[in-house]
Short mmCIF file of C-alpha atoms and ligand atoms in Angstrom, two decimals:
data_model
loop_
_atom_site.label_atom_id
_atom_site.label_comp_id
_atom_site.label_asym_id
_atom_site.label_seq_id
_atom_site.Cartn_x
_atom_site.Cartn_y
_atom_site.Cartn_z
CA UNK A 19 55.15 106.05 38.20
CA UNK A 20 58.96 105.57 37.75
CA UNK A 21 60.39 108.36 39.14
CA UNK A 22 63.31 110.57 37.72
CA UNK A 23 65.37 110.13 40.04
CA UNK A 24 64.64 108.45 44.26
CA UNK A 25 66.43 110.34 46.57
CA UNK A 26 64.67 109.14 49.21
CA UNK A 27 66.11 105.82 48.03
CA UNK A 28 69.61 106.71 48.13
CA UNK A 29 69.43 108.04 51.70
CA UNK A 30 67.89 104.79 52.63
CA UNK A 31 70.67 102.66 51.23
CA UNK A 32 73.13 104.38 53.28
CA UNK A 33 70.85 105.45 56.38
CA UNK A 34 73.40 103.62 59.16
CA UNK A 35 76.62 105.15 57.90
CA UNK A 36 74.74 108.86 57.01
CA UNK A 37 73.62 108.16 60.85
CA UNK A 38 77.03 107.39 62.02
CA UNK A 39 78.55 110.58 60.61
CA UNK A 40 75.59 112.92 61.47
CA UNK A 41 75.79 111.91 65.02
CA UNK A 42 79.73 112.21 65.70
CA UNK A 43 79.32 116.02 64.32
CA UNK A 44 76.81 115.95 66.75
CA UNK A 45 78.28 114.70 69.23
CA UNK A 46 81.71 116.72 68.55
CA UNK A 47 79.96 120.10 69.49
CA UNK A 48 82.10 121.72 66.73
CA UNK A 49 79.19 122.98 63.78
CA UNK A 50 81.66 125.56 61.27
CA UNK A 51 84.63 124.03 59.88
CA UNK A 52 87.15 122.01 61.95
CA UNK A 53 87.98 117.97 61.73
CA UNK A 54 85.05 117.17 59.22
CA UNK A 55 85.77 120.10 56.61
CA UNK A 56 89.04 119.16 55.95
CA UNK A 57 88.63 115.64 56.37
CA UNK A 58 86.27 115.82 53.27
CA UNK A 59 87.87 118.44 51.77
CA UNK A 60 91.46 116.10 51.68
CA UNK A 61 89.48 113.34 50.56
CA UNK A 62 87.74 115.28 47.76
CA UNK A 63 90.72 116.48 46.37
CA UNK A 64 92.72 113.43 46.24
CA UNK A 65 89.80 111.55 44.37
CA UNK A 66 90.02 114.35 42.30
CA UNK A 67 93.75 114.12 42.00
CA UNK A 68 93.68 117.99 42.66
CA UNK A 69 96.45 119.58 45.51
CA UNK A 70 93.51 121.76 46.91
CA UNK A 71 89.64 121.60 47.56
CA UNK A 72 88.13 124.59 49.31
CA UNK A 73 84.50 123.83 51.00
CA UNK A 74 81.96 125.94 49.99
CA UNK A 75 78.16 127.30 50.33
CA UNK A 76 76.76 126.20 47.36
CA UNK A 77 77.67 125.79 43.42
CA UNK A 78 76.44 129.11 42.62
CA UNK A 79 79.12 130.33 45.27
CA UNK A 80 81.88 127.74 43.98
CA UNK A 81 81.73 129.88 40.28
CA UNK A 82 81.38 133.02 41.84
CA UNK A 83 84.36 133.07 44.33
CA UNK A 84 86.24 131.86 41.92
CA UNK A 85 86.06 134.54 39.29
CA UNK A 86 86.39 136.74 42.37
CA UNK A 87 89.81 135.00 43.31
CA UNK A 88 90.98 135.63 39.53
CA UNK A 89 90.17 139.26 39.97
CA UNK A 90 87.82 139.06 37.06
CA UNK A 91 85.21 141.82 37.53
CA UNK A 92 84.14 144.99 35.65
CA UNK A 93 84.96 145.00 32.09
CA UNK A 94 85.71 141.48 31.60
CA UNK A 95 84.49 139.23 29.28
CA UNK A 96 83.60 135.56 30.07
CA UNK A 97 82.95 132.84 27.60
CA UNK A 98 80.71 130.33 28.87
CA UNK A 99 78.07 128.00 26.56
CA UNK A 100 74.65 129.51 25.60
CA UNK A 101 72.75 126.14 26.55
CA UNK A 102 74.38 125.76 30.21
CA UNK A 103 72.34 125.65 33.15
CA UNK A 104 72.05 129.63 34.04
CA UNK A 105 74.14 129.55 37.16
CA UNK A 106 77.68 130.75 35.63
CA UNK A 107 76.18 132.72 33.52
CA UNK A 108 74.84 134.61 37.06
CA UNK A 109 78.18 133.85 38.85
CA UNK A 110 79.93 136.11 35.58
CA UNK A 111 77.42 139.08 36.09
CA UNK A 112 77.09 138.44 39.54
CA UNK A 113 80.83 139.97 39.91
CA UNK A 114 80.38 142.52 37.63
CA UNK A 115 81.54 140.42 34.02
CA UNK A 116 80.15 140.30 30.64
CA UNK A 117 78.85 136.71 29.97
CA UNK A 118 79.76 135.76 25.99
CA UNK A 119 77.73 133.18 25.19
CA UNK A 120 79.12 130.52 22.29
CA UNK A 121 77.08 127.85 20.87
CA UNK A 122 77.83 124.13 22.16
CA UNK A 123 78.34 121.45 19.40
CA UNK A 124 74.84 120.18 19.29
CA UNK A 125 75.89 116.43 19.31
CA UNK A 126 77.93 116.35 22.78
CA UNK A 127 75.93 119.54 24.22
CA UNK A 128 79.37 120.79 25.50
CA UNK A 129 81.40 123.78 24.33
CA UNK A 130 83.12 123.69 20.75
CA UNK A 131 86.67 125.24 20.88
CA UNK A 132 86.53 125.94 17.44
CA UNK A 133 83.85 128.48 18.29
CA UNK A 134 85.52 129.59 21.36
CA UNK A 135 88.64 130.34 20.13
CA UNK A 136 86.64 133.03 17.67
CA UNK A 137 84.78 134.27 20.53
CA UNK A 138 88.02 135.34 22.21
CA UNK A 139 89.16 139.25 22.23
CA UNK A 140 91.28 141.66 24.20
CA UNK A 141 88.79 141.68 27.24
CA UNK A 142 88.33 138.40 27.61
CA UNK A 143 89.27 136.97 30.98
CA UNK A 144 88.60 133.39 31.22
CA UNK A 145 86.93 130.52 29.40
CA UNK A 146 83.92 128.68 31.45
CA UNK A 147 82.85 125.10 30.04
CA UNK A 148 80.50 123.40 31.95
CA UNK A 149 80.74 119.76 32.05
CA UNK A 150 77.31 119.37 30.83
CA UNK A 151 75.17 116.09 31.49
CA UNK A 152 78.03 114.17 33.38
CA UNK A 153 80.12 114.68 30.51
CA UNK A 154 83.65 115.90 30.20
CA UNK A 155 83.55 119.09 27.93
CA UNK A 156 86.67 118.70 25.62
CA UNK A 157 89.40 120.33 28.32
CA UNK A 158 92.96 120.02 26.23
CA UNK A 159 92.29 122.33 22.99
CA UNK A 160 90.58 124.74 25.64
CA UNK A 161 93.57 124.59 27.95
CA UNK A 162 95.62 125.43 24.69
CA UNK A 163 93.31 128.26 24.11
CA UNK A 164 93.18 129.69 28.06
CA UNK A 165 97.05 128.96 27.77
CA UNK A 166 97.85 130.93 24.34
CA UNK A 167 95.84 133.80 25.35
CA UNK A 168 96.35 134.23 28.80
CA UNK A 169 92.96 133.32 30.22
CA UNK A 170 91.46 131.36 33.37
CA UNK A 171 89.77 128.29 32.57
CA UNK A 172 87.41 128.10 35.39
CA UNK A 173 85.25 125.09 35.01
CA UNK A 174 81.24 124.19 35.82
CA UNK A 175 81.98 120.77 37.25
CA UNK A 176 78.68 120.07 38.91
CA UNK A 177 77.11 117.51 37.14
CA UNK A 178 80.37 115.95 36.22
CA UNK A 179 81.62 114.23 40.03
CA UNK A 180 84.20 111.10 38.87
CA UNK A 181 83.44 111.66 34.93
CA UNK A 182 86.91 110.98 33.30
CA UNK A 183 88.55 113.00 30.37
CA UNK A 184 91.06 111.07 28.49
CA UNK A 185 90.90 108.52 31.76
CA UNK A 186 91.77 111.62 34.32
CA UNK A 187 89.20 112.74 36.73
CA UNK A 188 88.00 115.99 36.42
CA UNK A 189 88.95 118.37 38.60
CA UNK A 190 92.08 119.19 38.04
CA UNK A 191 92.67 120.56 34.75
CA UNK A 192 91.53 123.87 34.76
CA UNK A 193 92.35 126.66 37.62
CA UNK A 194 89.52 125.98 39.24
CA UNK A 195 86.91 123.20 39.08
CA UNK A 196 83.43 124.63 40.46
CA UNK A 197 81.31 121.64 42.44
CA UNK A 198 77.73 121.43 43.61
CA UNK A 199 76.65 119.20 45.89
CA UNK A 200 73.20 119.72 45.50
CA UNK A 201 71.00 116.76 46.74
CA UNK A 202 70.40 115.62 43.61
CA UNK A 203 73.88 115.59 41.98
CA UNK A 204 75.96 112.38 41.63
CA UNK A 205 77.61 113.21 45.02
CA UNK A 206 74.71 115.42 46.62
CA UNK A 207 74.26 116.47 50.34
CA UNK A 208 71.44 116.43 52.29
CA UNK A 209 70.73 120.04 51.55
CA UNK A 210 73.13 122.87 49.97
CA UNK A 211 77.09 122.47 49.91
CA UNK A 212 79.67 123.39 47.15
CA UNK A 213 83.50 123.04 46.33
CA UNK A 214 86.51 124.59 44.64
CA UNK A 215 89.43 122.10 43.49
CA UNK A 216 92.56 123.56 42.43
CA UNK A 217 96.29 123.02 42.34
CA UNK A 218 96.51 126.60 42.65
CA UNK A 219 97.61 127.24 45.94
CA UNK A 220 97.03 130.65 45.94
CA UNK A 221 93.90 130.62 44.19
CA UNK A 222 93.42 128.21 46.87
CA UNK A 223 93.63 130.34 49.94
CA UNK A 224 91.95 133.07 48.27
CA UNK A 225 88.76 131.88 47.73
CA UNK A 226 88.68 130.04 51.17
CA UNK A 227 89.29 133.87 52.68
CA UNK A 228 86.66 135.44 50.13
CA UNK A 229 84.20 132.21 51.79
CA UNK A 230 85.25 133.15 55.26
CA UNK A 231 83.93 136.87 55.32
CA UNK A 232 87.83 137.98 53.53
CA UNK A 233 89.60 136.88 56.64
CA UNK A 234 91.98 134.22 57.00
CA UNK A 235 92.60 135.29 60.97
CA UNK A 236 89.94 135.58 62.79
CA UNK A 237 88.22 139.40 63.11
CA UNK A 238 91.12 140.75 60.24
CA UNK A 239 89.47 141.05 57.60
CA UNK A 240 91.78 141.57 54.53
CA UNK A 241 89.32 141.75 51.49
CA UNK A 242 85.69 142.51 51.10
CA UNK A 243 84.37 138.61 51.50
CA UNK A 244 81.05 136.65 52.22
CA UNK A 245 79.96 134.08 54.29
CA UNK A 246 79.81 130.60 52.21
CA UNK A 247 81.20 127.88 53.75
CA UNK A 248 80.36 123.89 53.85
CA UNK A 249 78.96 123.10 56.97
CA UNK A 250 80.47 119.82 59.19
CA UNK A 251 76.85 118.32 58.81
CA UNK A 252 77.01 118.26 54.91
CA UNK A 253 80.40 117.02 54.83
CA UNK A 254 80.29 114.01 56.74
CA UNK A 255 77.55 112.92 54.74
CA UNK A 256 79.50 113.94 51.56
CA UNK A 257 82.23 111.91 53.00
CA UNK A 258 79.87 108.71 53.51
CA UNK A 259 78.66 109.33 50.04
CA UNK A 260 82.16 109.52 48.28
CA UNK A 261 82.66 106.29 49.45
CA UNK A 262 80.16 105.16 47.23
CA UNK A 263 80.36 107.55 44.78
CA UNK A 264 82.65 105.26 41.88
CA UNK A 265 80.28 102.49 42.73
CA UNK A 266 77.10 104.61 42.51
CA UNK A 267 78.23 106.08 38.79
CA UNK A 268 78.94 102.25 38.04
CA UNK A 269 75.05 102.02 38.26
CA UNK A 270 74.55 104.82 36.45
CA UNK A 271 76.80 103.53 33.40
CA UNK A 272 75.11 99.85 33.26
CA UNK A 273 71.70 102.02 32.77
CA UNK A 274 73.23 104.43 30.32
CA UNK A 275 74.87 101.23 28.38
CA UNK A 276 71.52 99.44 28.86
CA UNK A 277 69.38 102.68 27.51
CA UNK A 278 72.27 103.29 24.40
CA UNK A 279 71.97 99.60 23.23
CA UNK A 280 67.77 99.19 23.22
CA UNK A 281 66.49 102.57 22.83
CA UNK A 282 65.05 103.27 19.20
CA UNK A 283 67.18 105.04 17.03
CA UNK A 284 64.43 106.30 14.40
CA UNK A 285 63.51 109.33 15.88
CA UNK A 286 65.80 109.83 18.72
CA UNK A 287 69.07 111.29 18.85
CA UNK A 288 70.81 109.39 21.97
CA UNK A 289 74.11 110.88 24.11
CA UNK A 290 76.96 110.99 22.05
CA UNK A 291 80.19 110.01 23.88
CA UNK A 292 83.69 111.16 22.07
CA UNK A 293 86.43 109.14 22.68
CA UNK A 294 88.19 111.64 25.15
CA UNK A 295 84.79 111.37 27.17
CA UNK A 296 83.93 108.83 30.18
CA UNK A 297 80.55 110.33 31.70
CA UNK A 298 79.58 110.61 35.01
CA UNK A 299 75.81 110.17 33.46
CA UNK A 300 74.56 112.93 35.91
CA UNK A 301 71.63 113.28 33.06
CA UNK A 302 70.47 110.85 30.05
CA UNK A 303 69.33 113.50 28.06
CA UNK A 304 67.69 112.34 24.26
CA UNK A 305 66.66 114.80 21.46
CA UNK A 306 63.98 114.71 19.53
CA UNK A 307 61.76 117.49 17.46
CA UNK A 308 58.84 116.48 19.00
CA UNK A 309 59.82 116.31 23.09
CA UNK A 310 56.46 117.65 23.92
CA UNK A 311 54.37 115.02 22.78
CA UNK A 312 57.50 112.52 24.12
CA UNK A 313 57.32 113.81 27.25
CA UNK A 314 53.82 113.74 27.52
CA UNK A 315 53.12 109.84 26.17
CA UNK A 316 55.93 108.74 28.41
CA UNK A 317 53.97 110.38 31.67
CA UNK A 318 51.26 108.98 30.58
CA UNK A 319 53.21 105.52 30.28
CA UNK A 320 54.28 106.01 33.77
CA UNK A 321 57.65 107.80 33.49
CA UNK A 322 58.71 110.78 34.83
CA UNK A 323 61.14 112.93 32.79
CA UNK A 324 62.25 116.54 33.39
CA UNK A 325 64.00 119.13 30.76
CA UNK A 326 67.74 120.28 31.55
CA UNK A 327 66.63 123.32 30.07
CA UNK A 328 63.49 124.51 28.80
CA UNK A 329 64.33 128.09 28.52
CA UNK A 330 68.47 129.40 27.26
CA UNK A 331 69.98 131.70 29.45
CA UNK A 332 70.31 134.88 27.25
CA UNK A 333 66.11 134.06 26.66
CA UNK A 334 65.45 134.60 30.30
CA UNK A 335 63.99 137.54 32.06
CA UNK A 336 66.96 137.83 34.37
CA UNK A 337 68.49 139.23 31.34
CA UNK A 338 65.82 140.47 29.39
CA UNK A 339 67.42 144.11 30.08
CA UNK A 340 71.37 143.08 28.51
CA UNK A 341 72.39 143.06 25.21
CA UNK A 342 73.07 139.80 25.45
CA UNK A 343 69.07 138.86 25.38
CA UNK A 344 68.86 139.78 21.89
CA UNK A 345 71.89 137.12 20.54
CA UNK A 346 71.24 134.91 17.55
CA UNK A 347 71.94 131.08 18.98
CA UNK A 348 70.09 129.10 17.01
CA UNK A 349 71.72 126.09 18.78
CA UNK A 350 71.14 126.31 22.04
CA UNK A 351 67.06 127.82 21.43
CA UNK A 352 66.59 124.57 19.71
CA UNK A 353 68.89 122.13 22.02
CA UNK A 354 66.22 123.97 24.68
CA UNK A 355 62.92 122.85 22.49
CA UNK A 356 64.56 119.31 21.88
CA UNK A 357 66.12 117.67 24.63
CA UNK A 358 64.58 115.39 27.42
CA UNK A 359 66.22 113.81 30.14
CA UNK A 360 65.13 110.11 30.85
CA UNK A 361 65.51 108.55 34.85
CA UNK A 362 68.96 107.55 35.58
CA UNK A 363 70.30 106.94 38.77
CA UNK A 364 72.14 104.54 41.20
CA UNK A 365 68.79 103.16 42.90
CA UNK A 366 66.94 102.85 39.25
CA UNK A 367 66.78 99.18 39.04
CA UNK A 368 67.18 97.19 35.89
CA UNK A 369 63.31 96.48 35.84
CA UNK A 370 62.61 99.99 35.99
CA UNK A 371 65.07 100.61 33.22
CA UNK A 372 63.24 98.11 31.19
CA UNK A 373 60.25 99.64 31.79
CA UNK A 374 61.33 103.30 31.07
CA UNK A 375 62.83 101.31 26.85
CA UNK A 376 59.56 99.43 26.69
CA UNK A 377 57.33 103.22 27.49
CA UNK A 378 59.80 105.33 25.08
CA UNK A 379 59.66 102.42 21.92
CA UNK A 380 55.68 102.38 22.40
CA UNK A 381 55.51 106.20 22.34
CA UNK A 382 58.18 105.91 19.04
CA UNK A 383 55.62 103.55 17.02
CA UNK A 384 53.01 105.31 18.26
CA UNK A 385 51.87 109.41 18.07
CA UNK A 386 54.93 110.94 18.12
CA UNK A 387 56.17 108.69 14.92
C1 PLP B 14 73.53 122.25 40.07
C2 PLP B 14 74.31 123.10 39.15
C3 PLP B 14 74.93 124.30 39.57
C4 PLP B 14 74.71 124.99 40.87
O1 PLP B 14 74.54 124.31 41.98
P1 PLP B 14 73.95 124.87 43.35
O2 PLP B 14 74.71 124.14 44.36
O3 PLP B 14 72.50 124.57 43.33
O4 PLP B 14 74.22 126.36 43.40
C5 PLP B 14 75.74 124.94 38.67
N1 PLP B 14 75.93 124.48 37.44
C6 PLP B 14 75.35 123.36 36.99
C7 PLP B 14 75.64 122.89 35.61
C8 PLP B 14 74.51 122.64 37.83
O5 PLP B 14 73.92 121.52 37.37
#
């Protein structure tokens, strides 16, 4: 079976250095904060080209303090896309927000300003794309938009480590840019970890206090806060990994170039990559009306595939009991039926890619045709 994605694999290929750095935090008998944090943290930020990066918990944290630090709370209205992974949709009503949900464009997956700029009214707060599938979301008319009526553009960054829009880096554009370094993302830690980047120096230091239990001296505590922090473990392996990280999405962009050029065209829709757009390729995601059956022929052809997401946000039961559960997006309902994400990833090797074409233009000829 070809797997999804090996991370297994991608530990192995770095298993000296990952040793290296796991045994001087070790060996430094310092375990919260300190030399490592910041280390990664500087070094984070400048590949970002961002002033500030604030270690955190997790991504789910990332989103959440940061809404937090823009004092967005009860009574404010968030716009984030109805086909996004669930987690800032749970950061917004985590802190007491209104989630407003607006339909991506159902080529590029990612937010259509067009349709946020008429989801906008007097309560609305910030804007929250989320860089979905590696992809850069399309950042300047939303900046225009967060810019002309006052708002926070706070974006989901965590599948999007070293994607480019209009050749910059993301993570700098908006006020904040919300990481994950979940095991399996582009740059993923062995085990939770999450980060802010900003060049918001006071949005900065406020979400590093809100992370620190709302103190930024130790035992004052100036706001209400919580404890999510990224541990010294987690980044001295994120700081092995960045090294690689440019190299790693290299891989990723041979297989994506490799999978755009030879997969069937018939019944597929492949990724489609706007000019402003240089993708990280977190996810090769493909459409097609009948995913079930694709899904299906290609496991039994040997290839794993998972669905980034079978079920909308607004259709789950965490929010069966909001208003919101009820919304007509036709979009994202379908986008949830359709889409299926094929392995990609820096330790897929070409064979493996080959096989995964071969197993998807059988399945085309075959049933699903
Ligand atoms: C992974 C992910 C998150 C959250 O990451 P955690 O670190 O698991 O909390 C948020 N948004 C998107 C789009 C993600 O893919």
């Amino acid at each position: 079976m070809i797997p999804f994605l090996d991370l297994g694999a991608a530990t192995a290929e770095l298993r000296a250095e990952i040793d290296e750095a796991m045994a001087r935090v070790l060996d430094s008998g310092w375990y919260i904060g300190g030399g490592e944090c910041e280390r990664f943290e500087e070094d984070f930020a400048a590949y970002c080209g961002a002033r500030h990066c604030v270690g955190v918990g997790n991504g789910l944290d990332a989103l959440e303090l940061s809404l937090r630090a823009c004092e967005i709370g009860d009574g404010d209205e968030v716009i984030v896309a109805s086909n996004t992974y669930i987690a800032n949709w749970l950061a917004v009503t985590a802190v007491g927000a209104t989630v407003v949900p607006v339909e991506p464009d159902p080529l590029t997956h990612n937010l259509d300003p067009a349709l946020v700029e008429q989801a906008i009214t007097p309560a609305t707060r910030a804007i929250m794309p989320t860089h979905l599938y590696g992809q850069s979301a399309d950042l300047d008319p939303l900046l225009a938009l967060a810019r002309k009526h006052g708002l926070r553009l706070i974006e989901d960054a965590a599948q999007a480590h070293g994607a480019r829009y209009k050749g910059q880096r993301v993570g700098a554009h908006g006020d904040a840019v919300c990481w994950s370094f979940y095991p399996g993302k582009n740059l993923g830690a062995l085990g939770d970890g999450g980060a802010v980047t900003t060049n918001d120096p006071e949005l900065a230091a406020a979400i590093r206090r809100l992370g620190n239990y709302g103190s930024s001296r130790k035992y004052v505590n100036e706001v209400r806060g919580t404890n999510s922090r990224l541990d010294p473990l987690q980044a001295a392996v994120l700081g092995v990994k960045l090294r690689h990280l440019d190299a790693w999405n290299a891989r990723r962009a041979a297989i994506a170039r490799r999978y755009l050029a030879e997969l069937p065209t018939e019944r597929l829709i492949l990724p489609v990559v706007p000019d402003f757009a240089d993708p990280a390729w977190h996810l090769f995601v493909v459409t097609t009306p009948k995913r079930d059956r694709l899904q299906q022929q290609l496991a039994d052809g040997g290839v794993q595939t998972l669905i980034h997401y079978p079920i909308p946000p607004h259709r789950q039961q965490a929010y069966a009991d909001q208003a919101v559960a009820t919304a007509r997006l036709p979009v994202a309902e379908r986008l949830a039926e359709e889409v299926l994400s094929l392995p990609i990833g820096p330790q897929l090797i070409e064979q493996e890619a080959a096989r995964v074409i071969e197993a998807v233009r059988r399945v085309d000829h075959g049933a699903v045709a």
